[in-house]
PDB file of C-alpha atoms in Angstrom:
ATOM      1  CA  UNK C   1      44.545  14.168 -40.512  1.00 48.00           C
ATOM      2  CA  UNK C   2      41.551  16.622 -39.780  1.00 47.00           C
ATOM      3  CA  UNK C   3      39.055  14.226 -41.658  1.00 47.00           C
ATOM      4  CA  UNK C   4      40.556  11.074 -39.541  1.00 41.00           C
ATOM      5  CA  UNK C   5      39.813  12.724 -36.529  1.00 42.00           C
ATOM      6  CA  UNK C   6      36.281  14.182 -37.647  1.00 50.00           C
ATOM      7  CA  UNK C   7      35.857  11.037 -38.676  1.00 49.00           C
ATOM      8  CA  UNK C   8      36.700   9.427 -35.484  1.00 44.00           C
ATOM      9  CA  UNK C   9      34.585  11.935 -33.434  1.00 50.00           C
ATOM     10  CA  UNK C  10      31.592  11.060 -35.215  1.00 51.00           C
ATOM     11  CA  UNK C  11      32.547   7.267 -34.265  1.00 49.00           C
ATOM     12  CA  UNK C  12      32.749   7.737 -30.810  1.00 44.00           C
ATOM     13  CA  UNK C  13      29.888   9.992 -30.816  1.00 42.00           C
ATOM     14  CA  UNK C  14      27.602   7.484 -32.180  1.00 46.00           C
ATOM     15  CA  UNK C  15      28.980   4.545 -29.916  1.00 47.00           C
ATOM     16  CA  UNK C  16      28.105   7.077 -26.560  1.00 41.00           C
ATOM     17  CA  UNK C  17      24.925   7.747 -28.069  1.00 38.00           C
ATOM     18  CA  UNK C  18      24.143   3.930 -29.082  1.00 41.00           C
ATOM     19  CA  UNK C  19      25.463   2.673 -25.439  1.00 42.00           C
ATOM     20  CA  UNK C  20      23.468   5.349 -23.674  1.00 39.00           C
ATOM     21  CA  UNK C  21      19.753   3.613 -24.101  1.00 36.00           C
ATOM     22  CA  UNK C  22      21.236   0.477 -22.684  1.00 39.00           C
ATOM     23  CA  UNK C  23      22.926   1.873 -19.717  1.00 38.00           C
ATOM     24  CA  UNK C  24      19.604   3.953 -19.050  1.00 33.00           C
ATOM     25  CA  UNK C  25      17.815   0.612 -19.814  1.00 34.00           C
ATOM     26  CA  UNK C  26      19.680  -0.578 -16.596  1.00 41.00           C
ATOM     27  CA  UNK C  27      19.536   2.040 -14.544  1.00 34.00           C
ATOM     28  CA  UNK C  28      15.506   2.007 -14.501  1.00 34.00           C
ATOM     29  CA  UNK C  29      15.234  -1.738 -14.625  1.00 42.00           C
ATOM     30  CA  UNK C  30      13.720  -1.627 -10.866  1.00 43.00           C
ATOM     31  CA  UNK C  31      11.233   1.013 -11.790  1.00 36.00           C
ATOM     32  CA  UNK C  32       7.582   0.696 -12.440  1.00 40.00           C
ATOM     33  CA  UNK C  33       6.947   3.169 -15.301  1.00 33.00           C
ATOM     34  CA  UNK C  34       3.919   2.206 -16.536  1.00 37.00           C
ATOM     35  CA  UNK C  35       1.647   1.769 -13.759  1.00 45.00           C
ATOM     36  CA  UNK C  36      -1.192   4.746 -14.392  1.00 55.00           C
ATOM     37  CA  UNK C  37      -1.063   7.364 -11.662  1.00 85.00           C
ATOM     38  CA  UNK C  38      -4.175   8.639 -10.577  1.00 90.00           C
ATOM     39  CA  UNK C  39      -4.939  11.704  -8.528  1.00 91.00           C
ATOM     40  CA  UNK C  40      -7.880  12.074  -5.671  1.00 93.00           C
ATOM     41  CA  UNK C  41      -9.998  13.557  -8.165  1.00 92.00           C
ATOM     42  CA  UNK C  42      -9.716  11.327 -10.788  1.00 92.00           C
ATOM     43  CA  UNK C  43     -10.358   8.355  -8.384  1.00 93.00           C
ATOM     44  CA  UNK C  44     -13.646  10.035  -7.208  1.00 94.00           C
ATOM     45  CA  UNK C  45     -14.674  10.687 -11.248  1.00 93.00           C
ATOM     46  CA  UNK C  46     -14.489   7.043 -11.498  1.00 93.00           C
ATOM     47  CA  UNK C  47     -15.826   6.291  -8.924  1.00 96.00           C
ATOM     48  CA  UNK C  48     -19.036   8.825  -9.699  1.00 95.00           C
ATOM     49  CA  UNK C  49     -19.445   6.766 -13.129  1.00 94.00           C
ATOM     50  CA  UNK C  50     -19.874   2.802 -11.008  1.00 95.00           C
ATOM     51  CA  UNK C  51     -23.256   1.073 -10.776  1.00 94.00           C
ATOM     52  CA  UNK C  52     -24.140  -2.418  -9.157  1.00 90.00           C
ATOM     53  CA  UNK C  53     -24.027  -3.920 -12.247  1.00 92.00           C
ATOM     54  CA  UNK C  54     -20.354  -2.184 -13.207  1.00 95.00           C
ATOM     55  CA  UNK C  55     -18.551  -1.690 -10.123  1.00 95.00           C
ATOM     56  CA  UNK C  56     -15.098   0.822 -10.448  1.00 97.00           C
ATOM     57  CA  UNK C  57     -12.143  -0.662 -12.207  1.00 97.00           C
ATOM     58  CA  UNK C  58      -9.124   0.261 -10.070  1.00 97.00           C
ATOM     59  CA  UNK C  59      -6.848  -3.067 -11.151  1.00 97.00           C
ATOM     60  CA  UNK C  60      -2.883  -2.403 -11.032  1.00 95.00           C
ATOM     61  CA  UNK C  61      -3.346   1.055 -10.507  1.00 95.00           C
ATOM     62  CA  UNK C  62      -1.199   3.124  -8.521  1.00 95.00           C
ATOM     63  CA  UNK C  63      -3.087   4.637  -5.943  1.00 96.00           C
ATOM     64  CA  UNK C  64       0.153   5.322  -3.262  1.00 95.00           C
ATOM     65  CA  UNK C  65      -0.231   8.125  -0.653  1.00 94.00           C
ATOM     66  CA  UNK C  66      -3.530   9.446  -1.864  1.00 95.00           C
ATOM     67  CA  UNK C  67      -6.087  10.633   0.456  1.00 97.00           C
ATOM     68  CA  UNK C  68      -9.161   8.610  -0.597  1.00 98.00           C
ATOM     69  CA  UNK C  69     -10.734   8.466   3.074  1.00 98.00           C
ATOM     70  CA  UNK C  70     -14.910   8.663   2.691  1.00 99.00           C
ATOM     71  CA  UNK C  71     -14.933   7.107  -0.667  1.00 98.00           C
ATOM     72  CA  UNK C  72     -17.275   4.750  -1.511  1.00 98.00           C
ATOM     73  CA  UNK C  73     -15.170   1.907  -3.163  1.00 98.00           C
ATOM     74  CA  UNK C  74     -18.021  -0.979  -2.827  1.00 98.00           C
ATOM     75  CA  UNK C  75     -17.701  -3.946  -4.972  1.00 98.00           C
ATOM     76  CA  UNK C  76     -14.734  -2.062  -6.698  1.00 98.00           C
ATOM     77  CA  UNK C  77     -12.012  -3.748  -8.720  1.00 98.00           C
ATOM     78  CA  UNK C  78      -8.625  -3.217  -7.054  1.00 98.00           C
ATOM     79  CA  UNK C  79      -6.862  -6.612  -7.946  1.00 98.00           C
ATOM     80  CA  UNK C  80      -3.166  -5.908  -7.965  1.00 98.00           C
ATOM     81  CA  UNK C  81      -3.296  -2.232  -7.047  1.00 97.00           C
ATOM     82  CA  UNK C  82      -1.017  -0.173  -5.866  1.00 97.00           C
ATOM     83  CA  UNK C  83      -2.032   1.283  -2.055  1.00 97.00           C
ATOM     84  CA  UNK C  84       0.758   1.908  -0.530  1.00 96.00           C
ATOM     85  CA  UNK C  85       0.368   4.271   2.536  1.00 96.00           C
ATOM     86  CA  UNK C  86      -2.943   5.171   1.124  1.00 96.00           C
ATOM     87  CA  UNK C  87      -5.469   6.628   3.087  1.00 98.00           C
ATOM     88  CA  UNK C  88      -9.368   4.713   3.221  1.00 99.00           C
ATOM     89  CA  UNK C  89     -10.172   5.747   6.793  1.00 99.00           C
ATOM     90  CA  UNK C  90     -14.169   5.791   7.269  1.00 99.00           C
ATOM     91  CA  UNK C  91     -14.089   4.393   2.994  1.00 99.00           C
ATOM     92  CA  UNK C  92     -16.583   2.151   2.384  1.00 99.00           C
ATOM     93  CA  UNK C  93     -15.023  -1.395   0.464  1.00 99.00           C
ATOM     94  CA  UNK C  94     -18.013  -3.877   0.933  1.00 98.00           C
ATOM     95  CA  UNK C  95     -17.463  -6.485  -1.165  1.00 98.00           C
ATOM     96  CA  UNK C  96     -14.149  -4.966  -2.926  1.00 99.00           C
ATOM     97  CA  UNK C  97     -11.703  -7.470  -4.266  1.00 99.00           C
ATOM     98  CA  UNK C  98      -8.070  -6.330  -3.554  1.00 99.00           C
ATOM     99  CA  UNK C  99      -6.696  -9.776  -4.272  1.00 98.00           C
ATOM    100  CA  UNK C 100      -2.839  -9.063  -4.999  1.00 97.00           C
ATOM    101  CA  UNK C 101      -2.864  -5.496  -3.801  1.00 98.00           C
ATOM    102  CA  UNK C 102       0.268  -3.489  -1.703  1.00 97.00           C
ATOM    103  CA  UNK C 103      -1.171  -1.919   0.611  1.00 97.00           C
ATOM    104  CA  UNK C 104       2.066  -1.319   3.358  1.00 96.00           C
ATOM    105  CA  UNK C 105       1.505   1.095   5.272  1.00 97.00           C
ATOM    106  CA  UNK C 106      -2.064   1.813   4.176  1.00 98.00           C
ATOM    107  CA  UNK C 107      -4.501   2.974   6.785  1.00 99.00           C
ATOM    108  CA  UNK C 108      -7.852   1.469   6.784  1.00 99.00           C
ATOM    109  CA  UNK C 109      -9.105   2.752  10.481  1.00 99.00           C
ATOM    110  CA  UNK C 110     -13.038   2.762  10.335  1.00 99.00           C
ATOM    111  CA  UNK C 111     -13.171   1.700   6.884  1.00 99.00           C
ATOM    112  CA  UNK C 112     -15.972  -0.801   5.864  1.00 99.00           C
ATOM    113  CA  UNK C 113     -14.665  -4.095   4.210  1.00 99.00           C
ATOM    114  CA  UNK C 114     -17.168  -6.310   5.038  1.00 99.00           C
ATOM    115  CA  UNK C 115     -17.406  -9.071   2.168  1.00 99.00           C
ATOM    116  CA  UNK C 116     -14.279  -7.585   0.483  1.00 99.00           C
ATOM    117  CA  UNK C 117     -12.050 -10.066  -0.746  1.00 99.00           C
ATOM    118  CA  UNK C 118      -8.079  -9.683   0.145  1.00 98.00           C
ATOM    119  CA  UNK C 119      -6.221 -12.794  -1.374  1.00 96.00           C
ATOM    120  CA  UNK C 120      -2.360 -12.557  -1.400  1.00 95.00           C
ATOM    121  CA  UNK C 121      -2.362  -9.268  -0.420  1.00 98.00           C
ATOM    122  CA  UNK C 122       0.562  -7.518   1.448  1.00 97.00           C
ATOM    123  CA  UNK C 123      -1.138  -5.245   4.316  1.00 98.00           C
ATOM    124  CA  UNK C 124       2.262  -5.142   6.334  1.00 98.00           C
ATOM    125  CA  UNK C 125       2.244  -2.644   8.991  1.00 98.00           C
ATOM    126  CA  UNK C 126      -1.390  -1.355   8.002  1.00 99.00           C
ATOM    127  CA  UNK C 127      -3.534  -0.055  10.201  1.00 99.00           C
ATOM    128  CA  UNK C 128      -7.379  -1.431  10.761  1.00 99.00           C
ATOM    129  CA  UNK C 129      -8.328  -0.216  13.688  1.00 99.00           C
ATOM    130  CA  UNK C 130     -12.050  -0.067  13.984  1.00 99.00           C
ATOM    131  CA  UNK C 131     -12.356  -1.519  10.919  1.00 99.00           C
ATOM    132  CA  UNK C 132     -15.116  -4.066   9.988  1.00 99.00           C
ATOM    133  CA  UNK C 133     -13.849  -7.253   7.822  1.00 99.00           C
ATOM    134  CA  UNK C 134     -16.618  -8.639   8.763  1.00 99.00           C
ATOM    135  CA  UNK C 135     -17.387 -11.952   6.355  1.00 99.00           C
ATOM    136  CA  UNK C 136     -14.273 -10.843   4.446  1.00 99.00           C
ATOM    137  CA  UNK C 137     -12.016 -13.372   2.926  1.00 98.00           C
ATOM    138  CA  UNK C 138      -8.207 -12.164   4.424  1.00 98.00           C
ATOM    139  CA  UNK C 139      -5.678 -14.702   2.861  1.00 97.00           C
ATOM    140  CA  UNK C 140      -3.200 -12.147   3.241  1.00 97.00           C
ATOM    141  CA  UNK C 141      -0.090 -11.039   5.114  1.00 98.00           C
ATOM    142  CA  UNK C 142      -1.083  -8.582   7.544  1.00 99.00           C
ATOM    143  CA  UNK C 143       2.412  -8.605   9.609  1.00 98.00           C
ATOM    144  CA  UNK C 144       2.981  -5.756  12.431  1.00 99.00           C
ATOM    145  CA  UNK C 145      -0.952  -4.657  11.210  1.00 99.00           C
ATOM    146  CA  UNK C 146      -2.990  -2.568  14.224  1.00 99.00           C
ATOM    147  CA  UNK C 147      -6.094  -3.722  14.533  1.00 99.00           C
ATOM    148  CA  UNK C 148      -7.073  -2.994  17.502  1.00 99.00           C
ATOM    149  CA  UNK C 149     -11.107  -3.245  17.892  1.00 99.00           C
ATOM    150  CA  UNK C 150     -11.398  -4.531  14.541  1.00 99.00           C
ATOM    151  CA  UNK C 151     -14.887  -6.247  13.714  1.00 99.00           C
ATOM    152  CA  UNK C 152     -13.766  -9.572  12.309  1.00 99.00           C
ATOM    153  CA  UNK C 153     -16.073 -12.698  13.275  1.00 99.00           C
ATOM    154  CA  UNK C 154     -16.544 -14.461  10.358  1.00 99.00           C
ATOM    155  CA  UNK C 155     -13.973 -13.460   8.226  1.00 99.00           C
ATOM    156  CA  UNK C 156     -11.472 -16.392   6.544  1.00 99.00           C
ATOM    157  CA  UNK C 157      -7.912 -16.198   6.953  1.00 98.00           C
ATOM    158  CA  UNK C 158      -7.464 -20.189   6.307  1.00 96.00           C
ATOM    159  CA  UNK C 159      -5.010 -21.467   4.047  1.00 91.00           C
ATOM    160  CA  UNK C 160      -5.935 -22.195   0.463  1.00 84.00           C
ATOM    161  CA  UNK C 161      -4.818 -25.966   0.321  1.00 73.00           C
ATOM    162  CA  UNK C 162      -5.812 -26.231  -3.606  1.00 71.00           C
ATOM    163  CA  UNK C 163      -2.446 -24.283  -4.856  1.00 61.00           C
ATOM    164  CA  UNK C 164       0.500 -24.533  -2.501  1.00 56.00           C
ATOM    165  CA  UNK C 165       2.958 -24.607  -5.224  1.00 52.00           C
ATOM    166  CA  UNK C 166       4.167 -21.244  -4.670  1.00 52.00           C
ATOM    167  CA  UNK C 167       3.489 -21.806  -1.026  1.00 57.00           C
ATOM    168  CA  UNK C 168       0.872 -21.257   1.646  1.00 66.00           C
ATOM    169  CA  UNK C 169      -1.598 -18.873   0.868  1.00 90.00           C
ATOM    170  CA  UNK C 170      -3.334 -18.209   4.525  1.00 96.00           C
ATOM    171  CA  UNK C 171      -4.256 -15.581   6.983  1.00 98.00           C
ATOM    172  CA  UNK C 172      -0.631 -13.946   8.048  1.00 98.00           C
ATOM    173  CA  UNK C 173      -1.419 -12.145  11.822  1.00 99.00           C
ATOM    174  CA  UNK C 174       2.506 -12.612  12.441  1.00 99.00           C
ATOM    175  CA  UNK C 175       3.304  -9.434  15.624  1.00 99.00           C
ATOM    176  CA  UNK C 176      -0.154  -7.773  14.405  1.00 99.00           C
ATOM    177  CA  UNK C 177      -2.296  -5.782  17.400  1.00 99.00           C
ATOM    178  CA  UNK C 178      -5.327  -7.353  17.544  1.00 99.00           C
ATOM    179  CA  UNK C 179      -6.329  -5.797  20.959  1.00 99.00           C
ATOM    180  CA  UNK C 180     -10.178  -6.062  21.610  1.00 99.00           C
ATOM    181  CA  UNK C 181     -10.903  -7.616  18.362  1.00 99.00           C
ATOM    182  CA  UNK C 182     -13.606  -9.832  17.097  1.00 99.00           C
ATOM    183  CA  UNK C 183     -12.965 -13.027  15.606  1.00 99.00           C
ATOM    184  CA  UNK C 184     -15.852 -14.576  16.555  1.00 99.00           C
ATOM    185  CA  UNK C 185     -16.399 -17.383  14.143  1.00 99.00           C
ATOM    186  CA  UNK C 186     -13.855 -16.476  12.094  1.00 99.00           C
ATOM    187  CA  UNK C 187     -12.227 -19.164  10.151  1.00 99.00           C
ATOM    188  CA  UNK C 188      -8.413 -18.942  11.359  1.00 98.00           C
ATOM    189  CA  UNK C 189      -7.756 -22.873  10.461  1.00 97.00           C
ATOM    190  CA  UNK C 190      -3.214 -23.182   9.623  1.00 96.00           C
ATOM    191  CA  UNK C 191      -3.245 -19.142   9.825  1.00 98.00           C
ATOM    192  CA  UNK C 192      -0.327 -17.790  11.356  1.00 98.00           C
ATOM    193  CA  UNK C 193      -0.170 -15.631  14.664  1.00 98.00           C
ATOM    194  CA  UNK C 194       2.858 -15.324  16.161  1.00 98.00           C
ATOM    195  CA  UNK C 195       4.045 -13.109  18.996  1.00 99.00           C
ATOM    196  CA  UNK C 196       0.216 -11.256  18.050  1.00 99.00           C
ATOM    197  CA  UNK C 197      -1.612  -9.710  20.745  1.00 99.00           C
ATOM    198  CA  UNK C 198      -4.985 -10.951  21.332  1.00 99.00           C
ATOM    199  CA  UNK C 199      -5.596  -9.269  24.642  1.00 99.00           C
ATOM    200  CA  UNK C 200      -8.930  -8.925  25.057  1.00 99.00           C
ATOM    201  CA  UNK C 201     -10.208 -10.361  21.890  1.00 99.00           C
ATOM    202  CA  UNK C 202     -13.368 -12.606  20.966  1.00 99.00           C
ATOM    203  CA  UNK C 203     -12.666 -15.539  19.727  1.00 99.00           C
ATOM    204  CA  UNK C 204     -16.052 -17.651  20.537  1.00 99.00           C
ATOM    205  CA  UNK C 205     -16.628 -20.432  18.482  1.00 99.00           C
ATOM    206  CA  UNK C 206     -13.737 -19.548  15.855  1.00 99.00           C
ATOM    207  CA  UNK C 207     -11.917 -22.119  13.665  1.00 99.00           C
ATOM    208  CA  UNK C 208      -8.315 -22.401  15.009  1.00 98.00           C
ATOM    209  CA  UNK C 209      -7.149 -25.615  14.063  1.00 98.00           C
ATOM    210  CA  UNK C 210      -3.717 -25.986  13.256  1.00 97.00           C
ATOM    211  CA  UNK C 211      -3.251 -22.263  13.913  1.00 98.00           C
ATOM    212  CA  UNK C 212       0.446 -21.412  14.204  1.00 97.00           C
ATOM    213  CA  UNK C 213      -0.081 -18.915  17.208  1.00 98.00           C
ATOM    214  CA  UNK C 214       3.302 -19.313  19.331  1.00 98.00           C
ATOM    215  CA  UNK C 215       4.435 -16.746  21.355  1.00 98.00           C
ATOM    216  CA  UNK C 216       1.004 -15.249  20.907  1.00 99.00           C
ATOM    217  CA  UNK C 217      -1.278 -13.126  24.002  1.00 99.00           C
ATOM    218  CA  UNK C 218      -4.490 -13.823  25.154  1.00 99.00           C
ATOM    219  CA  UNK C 219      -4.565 -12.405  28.070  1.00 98.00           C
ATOM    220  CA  UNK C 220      -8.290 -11.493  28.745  1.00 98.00           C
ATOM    221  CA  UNK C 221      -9.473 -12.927  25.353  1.00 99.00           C
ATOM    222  CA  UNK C 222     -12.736 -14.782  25.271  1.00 99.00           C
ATOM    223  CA  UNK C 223     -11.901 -18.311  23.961  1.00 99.00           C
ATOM    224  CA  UNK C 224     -15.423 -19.763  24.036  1.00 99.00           C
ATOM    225  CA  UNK C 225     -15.977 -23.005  21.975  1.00 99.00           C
ATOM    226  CA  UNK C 226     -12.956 -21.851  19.719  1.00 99.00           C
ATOM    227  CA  UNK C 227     -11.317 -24.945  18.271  1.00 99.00           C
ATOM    228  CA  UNK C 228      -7.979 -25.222  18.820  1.00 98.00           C
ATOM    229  CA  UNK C 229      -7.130 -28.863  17.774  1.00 98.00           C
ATOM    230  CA  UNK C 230      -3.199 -29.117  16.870  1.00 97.00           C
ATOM    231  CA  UNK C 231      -2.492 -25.427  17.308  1.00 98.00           C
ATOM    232  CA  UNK C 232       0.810 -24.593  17.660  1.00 98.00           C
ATOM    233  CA  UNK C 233       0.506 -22.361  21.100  1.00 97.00           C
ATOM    234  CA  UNK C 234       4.102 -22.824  22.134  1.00 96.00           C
ATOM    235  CA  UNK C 235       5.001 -20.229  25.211  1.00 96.00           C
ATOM    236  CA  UNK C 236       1.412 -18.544  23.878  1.00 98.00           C
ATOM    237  CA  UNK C 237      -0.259 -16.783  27.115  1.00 97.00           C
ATOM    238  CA  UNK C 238      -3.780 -18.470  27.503  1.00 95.00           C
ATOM    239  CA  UNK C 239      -3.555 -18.675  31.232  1.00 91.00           C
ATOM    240  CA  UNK C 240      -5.697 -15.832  31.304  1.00 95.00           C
ATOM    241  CA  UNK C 241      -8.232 -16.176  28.637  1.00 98.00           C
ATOM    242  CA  UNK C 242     -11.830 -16.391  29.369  1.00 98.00           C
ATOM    243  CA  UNK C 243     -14.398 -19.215  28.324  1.00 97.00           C
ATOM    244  CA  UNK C 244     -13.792 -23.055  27.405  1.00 97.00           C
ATOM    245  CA  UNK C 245     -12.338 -23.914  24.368  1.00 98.00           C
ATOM    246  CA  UNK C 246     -12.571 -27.173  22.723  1.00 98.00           C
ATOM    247  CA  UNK C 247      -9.185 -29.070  22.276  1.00 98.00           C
ATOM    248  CA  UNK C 248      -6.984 -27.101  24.308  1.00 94.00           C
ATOM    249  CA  UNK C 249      -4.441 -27.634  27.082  1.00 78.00           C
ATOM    250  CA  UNK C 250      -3.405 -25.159  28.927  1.00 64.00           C
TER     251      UNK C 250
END
């Protein structure tokens, strides 16, 4: 009898101990564990070991919550990083590709990001204000972004008509604050801004063709040979907007 049930214990014992990896398994399905984690310091020892001719690799790694404002991140690798609630205020990114980066949250204010590159990226409820994306290509979903005074004439937030099998891959300006912005000559051709705020923003001679900007304010905004050939501007305010643009009825 003794040796049935020490024999059974040892059973049961080894069916707990063989079931426990796959319940564990389960449990951390949702988790990233293998993204590196990097600290301030180590970020800045990378950073210290760049050139021109081999920029900082920062790809897929997890950068969330650090405090990396005053870096110098220029022509950096940060495809598919992790920057969530990160801090680059006053960072320099010039020319930085962040294609595929998180960055909710992140906070950009006075950073430099003129040339970077920011395709697919999720900047929901970031903050750029001050920043220059000057020339920067910003195919990217900036949602409830602040971005107030934000130097952005020239930049490209068209849509990417060559692969739209996984959808459109465009400018997203949905609710951002663009108060006192520059968009001057910015390319904004089937980007989306609704319910933005544009008060006060430049917009001379930018690209808004097709622009899905309903709901959107202008109030104040200088719309100066802007293009805005089948926009969608349903219930957008433009009654107050400065300048003549070409293709629009007010």
């Amino acid at each position: 009898m003794r040796k049935f049930v020490g024999t059974l214990g040892r059973t049961l014992l080894a069916s707990m101990l063989m079931a426990a990896p796959a319940a564990a398994q389960g449990m951390m399905s949702g988790l990233d564990l293998t993204s590196p984690r990097m600290s301030r310091a180590e970020v800045e020892a990378l950073l210290d070991q760049a050139t021109p001719d081999k920029p900082a690799d920062l790809s897929r790694k997890a950068l969330n919550g650090l405090d990396l404002s005053g870096l110098n991140f220029d022509g950096a690798d940060m495809t598919s990083a992790y920057l969530n609630g990160t801090n680059f205020s006053g960072a320099s990114l010039v020319g930085a590709k962040l294609d595929q980066a998180w960055g909710l949250k992140a906070v950009f204010t006075k950073a430099n990001l003129s040339g970077a590159n920011l395709f697919q990226a999720q900047m929901i409820d970031a903050n750029f204000d001050g920043a220059d994306l000057s020339g920067a290509r910003l195919a990217s979903d900036f949602t409830r972004a602040s971005m107030v005074g934000a130097n952005m004439s020239g930049a490209d937030f068209s849509a990417d008509m060559r692969n739209q099998s996984m959808g459109m891959m465009r400018g997203v300006l949905n609710s951002v604050d663009a108060t006192g912005a520059d968009f001057s000559g910015a390319n904004l051709s089937r980007a989306a801004g609704e319910f933005a705020n544009f008060t006060d923003a430049s917009f001379e001679g930018a690209d808004m063709r097709r622009m899905e900007a309903a709901g959107a304010k202008f109030d104040g905004a200088n719309i100066e040979g802007a293009d805005f050939a089948d926009a969608d501007l349903q219930s957008a305010r433009l009654d107050e907007a400065r300048g003549t643009a070409k293709n629009l009825k007010r």
